[in-house]
Short mmCIF file of C-alpha atoms in Angstrom, two decimals:
data_model
loop_
_atom_site.label_atom_id
_atom_site.label_comp_id
_atom_site.label_asym_id
_atom_site.label_seq_id
_atom_site.Cartn_x
_atom_site.Cartn_y
_atom_site.Cartn_z
CA MET A 1 136.15 43.08 122.33
CA GLU A 2 137.81 39.92 121.74
CA LEU A 3 138.41 39.47 117.86
CA ASP A 4 136.50 36.13 117.77
CA ILE A 5 133.35 37.83 119.09
CA PHE A 6 134.10 40.44 116.82
CA VAL A 7 134.14 38.53 113.72
CA GLU A 8 131.28 36.25 114.98
CA ARG A 9 129.04 39.18 115.23
CA LEU A 10 130.05 40.20 111.63
CA GLN A 11 129.12 36.49 110.40
CA ASN A 12 125.49 36.69 112.03
CA LYS A 13 125.00 40.20 110.56
CA LEU A 14 126.00 38.70 107.16
CA ILE A 15 123.62 35.67 107.26
CA ILE A 16 120.83 38.00 108.73
CA ASN A 17 121.68 40.35 105.97
CA ASP A 18 121.77 37.20 103.06
CA GLN A 19 118.43 36.22 104.41
CA LYS A 20 116.78 39.92 104.06
CA LEU A 21 118.33 40.23 100.30
CA GLU A 22 116.45 36.94 99.69
CA ASP A 23 113.12 38.21 101.28
CA ILE A 24 113.67 41.18 99.26
CA ASP A 25 114.34 39.62 95.95
CA CYS A 26 111.08 37.07 96.72
CA LYS A 27 109.12 40.26 97.59
CA ARG A 28 110.21 41.76 94.14
CA LYS A 29 109.03 38.64 92.28
CA GLU A 30 105.33 39.02 93.95
CA LEU A 31 105.75 42.81 92.91
CA THR A 32 106.15 42.28 89.20
CA LYS A 33 103.53 39.22 89.48
CA SER A 34 100.74 41.56 91.23
CA SER A 35 101.60 44.59 88.83
CA GLN A 36 101.22 42.09 85.71
CA GLU A 37 98.03 40.97 87.49
CA VAL A 38 96.30 44.40 87.83
CA GLN A 39 97.56 45.44 84.31
CA GLU A 40 95.70 42.48 82.92
CA LYS A 41 92.78 43.15 84.95
CA ILE A 42 92.60 46.93 83.46
CA SER A 43 93.15 44.93 80.09
CA ALA A 44 90.32 43.08 80.68
CA LEU A 45 87.92 45.70 82.12
CA CYS A 46 89.03 48.00 78.88
CA ALA A 47 88.23 44.91 76.63
CA GLU A 48 84.72 44.30 78.45
CA VAL A 49 83.85 47.99 78.41
CA GLN A 50 84.98 48.26 74.21
CA ALA A 51 82.55 45.32 74.04
CA ARG A 52 79.82 46.58 75.61
CA VAL A 53 80.79 49.76 73.57
CA GLY A 54 80.54 48.13 70.01
CA ALA A 55 77.32 46.00 71.15
CA ALA A 56 75.60 49.65 71.85
CA GLY A 57 76.91 50.78 68.89
CA GLU A 58 75.54 47.96 66.75
CA ALA A 59 71.85 48.39 68.51
CA LEU A 60 71.98 51.80 67.87
CA LYS A 61 72.82 50.91 64.34
CA GLY A 62 69.94 48.74 63.97
CA LYS A 63 67.45 50.98 65.56
CA THR A 64 69.13 53.30 63.00
CA VAL A 65 67.81 50.68 59.85
CA VAL A 66 64.29 50.20 61.42
CA GLU A 67 63.73 53.81 61.44
CA PHE A 68 65.13 54.43 58.10
CA SER A 69 63.06 51.89 56.80
CA LYS A 70 59.74 52.54 58.17
CA LEU A 71 60.70 56.04 56.37
CA GLU A 72 61.47 54.09 53.36
CA LYS A 73 57.84 52.51 53.45
CA GLU A 74 56.04 55.41 54.14
CA LEU A 75 57.65 57.02 50.94
CA SER A 76 57.34 53.78 48.99
CA SER A 77 53.48 53.47 49.52
CA THR A 78 53.32 57.54 48.90
CA ARG A 79 54.90 57.01 45.61
CA GLU A 80 52.43 53.88 44.65
CA GLU A 81 49.32 55.75 46.14
CA VAL A 82 50.65 58.99 43.69
CA ARG A 83 51.50 56.91 40.96
CA GLY A 84 48.02 55.30 40.95
CA GLY A 85 46.33 58.57 40.94
CA SER A 86 48.40 59.41 38.25
CA LEU A 87 47.37 56.80 35.93
CA VAL A 88 43.74 57.61 36.41
CA LEU A 89 43.59 60.91 35.89
CA CYS A 90 46.13 60.35 32.53
CA SER A 91 43.13 57.73 31.43
CA GLU A 92 40.49 60.34 32.18
CA LEU A 93 42.77 62.94 30.13
CA GLU A 94 43.14 60.63 27.46
CA LYS A 95 39.02 59.90 27.14
CA ILE A 96 38.77 63.56 26.79
CA THR A 97 41.33 64.17 24.18
CA GLU A 98 40.04 61.67 22.25
CA LEU A 99 36.55 63.29 22.56
CA VAL A 100 37.49 66.57 22.01
CA GLY A 101 39.31 65.50 18.59
CA ARG A 102 36.26 64.15 17.23
CA GLY A 103 34.30 66.73 18.43
CA ASP A 104 31.98 65.45 20.66
CA GLU A 105 33.17 67.19 23.51
CA ASP A 106 29.52 67.90 24.25
CA LYS A 107 29.01 63.99 24.52
CA PHE A 108 31.31 64.35 27.96
CA ASP A 109 29.97 63.76 31.19
CA VAL A 110 31.87 66.32 33.46
CA ASP A 111 29.82 65.48 36.58
CA GLU A 112 30.31 61.78 36.12
CA CYS A 113 34.15 61.81 35.35
CA TRP A 114 34.73 64.25 38.55
CA GLY A 115 33.13 61.37 40.62
CA ARG A 116 35.46 59.61 39.68
CA VAL A 117 38.78 61.79 40.11
CA LYS A 118 37.43 63.69 42.79
CA GLU A 119 39.13 61.84 45.65
CA ILE A 120 42.55 61.90 43.79
CA ILE A 121 42.57 65.85 43.33
CA SER A 122 41.34 66.45 46.39
CA ARG A 123 43.87 64.27 48.10
CA CYS A 124 46.08 66.40 50.16
CA GLN A 125 49.78 64.78 49.55
CA LEU A 126 52.47 64.95 52.24
CA ASP A 127 54.82 67.80 51.62
CA GLU A 128 58.39 65.68 51.86
CA SER A 129 59.90 69.31 52.33
CA THR A 130 58.86 69.32 55.81
CA ARG A 131 59.72 65.57 56.78
CA LYS A 132 62.35 65.50 59.72
CA MET A 133 65.10 63.21 58.74
CA PRO A 134 66.35 60.94 61.64
CA SER A 135 69.91 62.38 62.63
CA PHE A 136 72.31 60.92 65.48
CA TYR A 137 73.48 63.06 68.08
CA HIS A 138 76.64 61.69 70.37
CA SER A 139 75.94 61.11 74.05
CA LYS A 140 78.65 63.20 76.37
CA THR A 141 78.58 60.59 78.45
CA LEU A 142 81.93 59.15 76.50
CA ALA A 143 82.88 62.46 75.09
CA LYS A 144 85.92 62.53 77.81
CA VAL A 145 86.33 59.41 79.16
CA LYS A 146 88.90 59.77 82.88
CA THR A 147 90.71 57.26 84.77
CA SER A 148 88.15 57.71 87.57
CA ASP A 149 85.81 55.88 85.26
CA LEU A 150 87.55 52.76 85.16
CA GLY A 151 88.30 52.72 88.35
CA TYR A 152 91.35 53.39 90.94
CA LEU A 153 94.15 52.04 92.24
CA SER A 154 93.72 51.11 96.29
CA MET A 155 97.22 52.53 97.79
CA ALA A 156 96.35 51.84 101.87
CA GLU A 157 94.23 49.47 103.94
CA PHE A 158 90.52 50.67 103.53
CA LEU A 159 88.57 52.16 100.82
CA PRO A 160 87.03 55.41 99.85
CA ASP A 161 83.25 53.92 100.78
CA GLN A 162 84.21 53.21 104.37
CA PHE A 163 84.72 56.82 105.06
CA GLN A 164 82.44 59.37 105.69
CA LEU A 165 81.90 63.14 105.61
CA VAL A 166 79.70 64.71 108.10
CA LEU A 167 78.81 68.41 109.05
CA THR A 168 79.63 68.63 112.96
CA SER A 169 78.61 72.40 113.19
CA PRO A 170 74.87 72.95 113.72
CA VAL A 171 73.55 74.42 110.51
CA SER A 172 71.77 77.66 112.28
CA SER A 173 75.34 78.68 113.44
CA LEU A 174 76.32 78.82 109.79
CA MET A 175 73.26 80.79 108.15
CA VAL A 176 74.96 84.07 107.95
CA ALA A 177 78.43 84.79 106.78
CA SER A 178 80.87 86.68 109.53
CA ASP A 179 84.56 87.39 109.86
CA MET A 180 84.89 84.36 112.85
CA ASN A 181 81.79 81.92 111.68
CA LYS A 182 83.64 78.85 111.35
CA ALA A 183 82.21 75.53 109.73
CA ILE A 184 83.39 72.37 111.50
CA CYS A 185 82.95 69.39 108.97
CA THR A 186 84.05 65.36 110.37
CA VAL A 187 85.47 62.95 107.91
CA THR A 188 84.81 59.33 110.03
CA THR A 189 85.38 55.82 109.47
CA SER A 190 85.27 52.40 111.60
CA GLN A 191 88.31 51.99 110.56
CA GLN A 192 91.68 53.97 110.85
CA PHE A 193 93.50 57.06 109.43
CA THR A 194 96.70 55.32 109.49
CA GLU A 195 99.74 56.77 107.74
CA MET A 196 98.89 55.41 104.63
CA ILE A 197 95.33 56.55 104.33
CA GLN A 198 96.27 60.19 105.81
CA ALA A 199 99.20 60.37 102.77
CA ASN A 200 96.10 59.59 100.09
CA ILE A 201 93.52 61.35 101.52
CA LYS A 202 92.96 64.87 100.12
CA PHE A 203 90.59 67.55 100.92
CA SER A 204 89.78 71.14 99.28
CA ILE A 205 87.47 73.96 100.28
CA LYS A 206 85.80 76.56 97.67
CA ASN A 207 83.71 79.20 97.83
CA LYS A 208 81.75 79.23 94.22
CA ALA A 209 80.90 83.28 94.95
CA CYS A 210 84.70 84.48 94.72
CA LYS A 211 87.64 83.52 93.62
CA GLU A 212 89.29 84.18 97.24
CA THR A 213 90.84 81.35 98.97
CA VAL A 214 88.67 79.91 101.88
CA PRO A 215 91.08 79.74 104.79
CA TYR A 216 90.87 76.88 106.90
CA CYS A 217 92.03 76.73 110.69
CA LYS A 218 95.23 74.88 111.35
CA GLU A 219 94.69 74.34 114.96
CA GLU A 220 91.27 72.89 114.66
CA CYS A 221 92.06 70.71 111.54
CA LYS A 222 93.23 67.48 113.52
CA LEU A 223 93.16 63.60 114.32
CA SER A 224 91.55 62.23 117.03
CA GLU A 225 93.46 60.21 119.44
CA ASP A 226 91.42 56.84 118.36
CA LYS A 227 92.44 57.71 114.45
CA LYS A 228 88.72 57.37 113.84
CA SER A 229 88.24 60.47 112.77
CA PHE A 230 89.33 63.85 111.31
CA GLN A 231 88.26 67.44 111.71
CA ILE A 232 88.44 69.89 109.14
CA CYS A 233 87.74 73.95 110.20
CA PHE A 234 87.66 76.79 107.65
CA LEU A 235 86.13 79.94 108.02
CA VAL A 236 83.00 81.12 106.11
CA GLN A 237 83.77 84.72 106.01
CA ARG A 238 81.84 85.78 102.67
CA PRO A 239 78.50 84.73 101.60
CA GLY A 240 78.02 82.02 98.55
CA VAL A 241 78.07 78.06 98.09
CA TYR A 242 80.89 76.73 100.02
CA MET A 243 81.95 73.00 98.62
CA LEU A 244 83.95 70.85 100.59
CA THR A 245 85.20 67.51 99.17
CA VAL A 246 87.04 65.02 100.57
CA LEU A 247 88.85 62.42 98.10
CA LEU A 248 90.69 58.96 98.58
CA TYR A 249 92.72 57.54 95.70
CA ASP A 250 91.03 60.61 93.99
CA GLN A 251 87.71 59.03 94.94
CA HIS A 252 84.91 60.89 96.86
CA VAL A 253 84.46 59.40 100.29
CA ASN A 254 80.50 58.97 101.21
CA ASP A 255 78.36 62.31 101.04
CA SER A 256 81.29 64.24 99.26
CA PRO A 257 81.12 66.55 98.17
CA LEU A 258 79.26 68.58 101.11
CA VAL A 259 77.44 71.83 99.70
CA LEU A 260 76.70 74.41 102.66
CA ARG A 261 74.97 77.58 101.16
CA VAL A 262 75.57 80.90 103.44
CA ALA A 263 73.77 84.20 102.91
CA SER A 264 75.00 87.66 103.88
CA LYS A 265 73.86 89.46 106.74
CA GLU A 266 71.74 92.01 104.44
CA GLU A 267 70.17 89.09 102.39
CA MET A 268 69.00 87.08 105.57
CA ASP A 269 67.59 90.41 107.21
CA ASN A 270 65.74 90.68 103.73
CA GLU A 271 64.51 86.77 103.93
CA GLU A 272 63.38 87.40 107.71
CA GLU A 273 61.27 89.73 107.11
CA ASN A 274 59.45 87.76 104.17
CA THR A 275 59.19 84.30 105.65
CA THR A 276 56.91 82.59 107.81
CA PRO A 277 58.27 79.99 110.40
CA GLU A 278 57.58 77.04 108.19
CA ASP A 279 59.58 78.75 105.54
CA GLU A 280 62.56 79.28 107.99
CA GLU A 281 62.20 75.60 109.41
CA GLN A 282 62.39 74.33 105.45
CA SER A 283 65.41 76.61 104.62
CA THR A 284 67.29 75.87 107.42
CA THR A 285 66.90 72.07 106.66
CA GLN A 286 67.88 72.47 103.06
CA SER A 287 71.38 75.02 103.63
CA VAL A 288 73.37 72.07 103.79
CA THR A 289 73.36 69.18 100.85
CA PRO A 290 75.59 66.23 101.21
CA GLY A 291 76.67 64.27 98.52
CA VAL A 292 75.75 66.58 95.62
CA ALA A 293 77.21 65.60 92.08
CA ARG A 294 78.91 62.18 93.16
CA GLN A 295 81.74 62.26 90.82
CA PRO A 296 83.01 65.15 89.42
CA GLU A 297 86.45 65.70 87.89
CA PRO A 298 88.73 65.42 91.43
CA GLU A 299 90.74 68.24 92.39
CA LYS A 300 94.22 68.66 91.08
CA ASP A 301 95.39 70.32 94.24
CA CYS A 302 93.69 69.41 97.54
CA LEU A 303 95.27 69.12 101.18
CA VAL A 304 96.74 65.78 102.02
CA LEU A 305 97.30 64.60 105.50
CA VAL A 306 100.36 63.40 105.49
CA PRO A 307 102.39 63.07 108.67
CA PRO A 308 104.02 64.45 110.56
CA THR A 309 103.68 68.04 108.32
CA ILE A 310 101.69 70.21 106.02
CA THR A 311 102.86 72.39 103.53
CA LYS A 312 100.42 74.89 102.10
CA THR A 313 101.64 75.55 98.35
CA THR A 314 100.17 78.28 95.77
CA THR A 315 98.67 76.81 92.60
CA THR A 316 96.57 77.80 89.76
CA SER A 317 93.55 77.55 91.67
CA PRO A 318 93.67 79.92 94.47
CA THR A 319 90.71 77.92 96.58
CA THR A 320 93.04 75.20 96.93
CA GLN A 321 95.98 73.94 98.69
CA SER A 322 98.15 70.79 99.06
CA MET A 323 100.18 69.08 101.70
CA SER A 324 103.82 67.19 101.46
CA SER A 325 105.63 65.03 103.63
CA GLN A 326 108.83 67.00 102.50
CA PRO A 327 107.52 70.70 103.58
CA PRO A 328 109.42 73.46 102.83
CA PRO A 329 110.80 76.18 105.39
CA SER A 330 107.22 77.23 105.81
CA ALA A 331 105.76 74.31 106.59
CA VAL A 332 102.82 74.10 109.62
CA PRO A 333 102.87 70.85 111.87
CA LEU A 334 99.67 68.82 111.34
CA ARG A 335 98.75 69.32 115.31
CA ARG A 336 97.08 66.05 116.41
CA PRO A 337 96.72 64.26 120.07
CA VAL A 338 98.84 61.11 119.18
CA PRO A 339 101.89 61.59 117.07
CA LEU A 340 102.05 59.46 113.98
#
């Protein structure tokens, strides 16, 4: 290579690098501005929520004033009633004392006096000791405010409500637990499982009846060729309530969590002996329940679709696993028809 050509190539590369540096600096400025805008939105939302909480608190305090005022009026009315009755009784007692003092008690008409005080004496007074005083019990709604209660950061191209979790396996094949029985679910979308989506989507499988890890079938957990669906396959070896949770940015996708109730062979045999065809049809219809408890606490340890490898790690929760883009030597490749 000639020296002048070599120098020209160096100069051209320097010009290109200078342009890239300018572009990077511009993007960094945009990034800083965007970060400030997002933080301002979050601050505005927090201020709005605080204002709503404050308004709700003032409304509740106003209701408290009204209710306590009602009780105070009732007590004031009762007090005046008791006081008026006492004045009447005192007046009659003074008359009796005066007549007795003069020795004219025979002239006192008891029946006439009883007619005047009968209503007062017979009146049933309210037992204030049994009155229930209004008391305040705080709502559990705000007892533990999570980050997801305010919102979430979208880290990829699409949103959680653009994905849906569905049961692909026939329900009838999952009624009874067995060592080789598989449940297949699919996360579908009209968009695509891009690399950024795969890096942020997670799923976990749990059996509420036991603490053992629910085994999933790595070979059958795969992305479709058009990248519009991801198949999740796990074994239903033990009876119990299986819960499949799929989260994107720690938010549930549509119809997540999906709940699948699986019986033991003995339970199914006993049920078949005591059920009619109509009951069996109803049981089959209700054995899978999508979208139960839409916003529980997001799982701390889930399977994460990160191309091109999956890593299974041991955590404090025995029924959850995780994936990482930098796997240890035991990493298992994520098999899919089209490499990402």
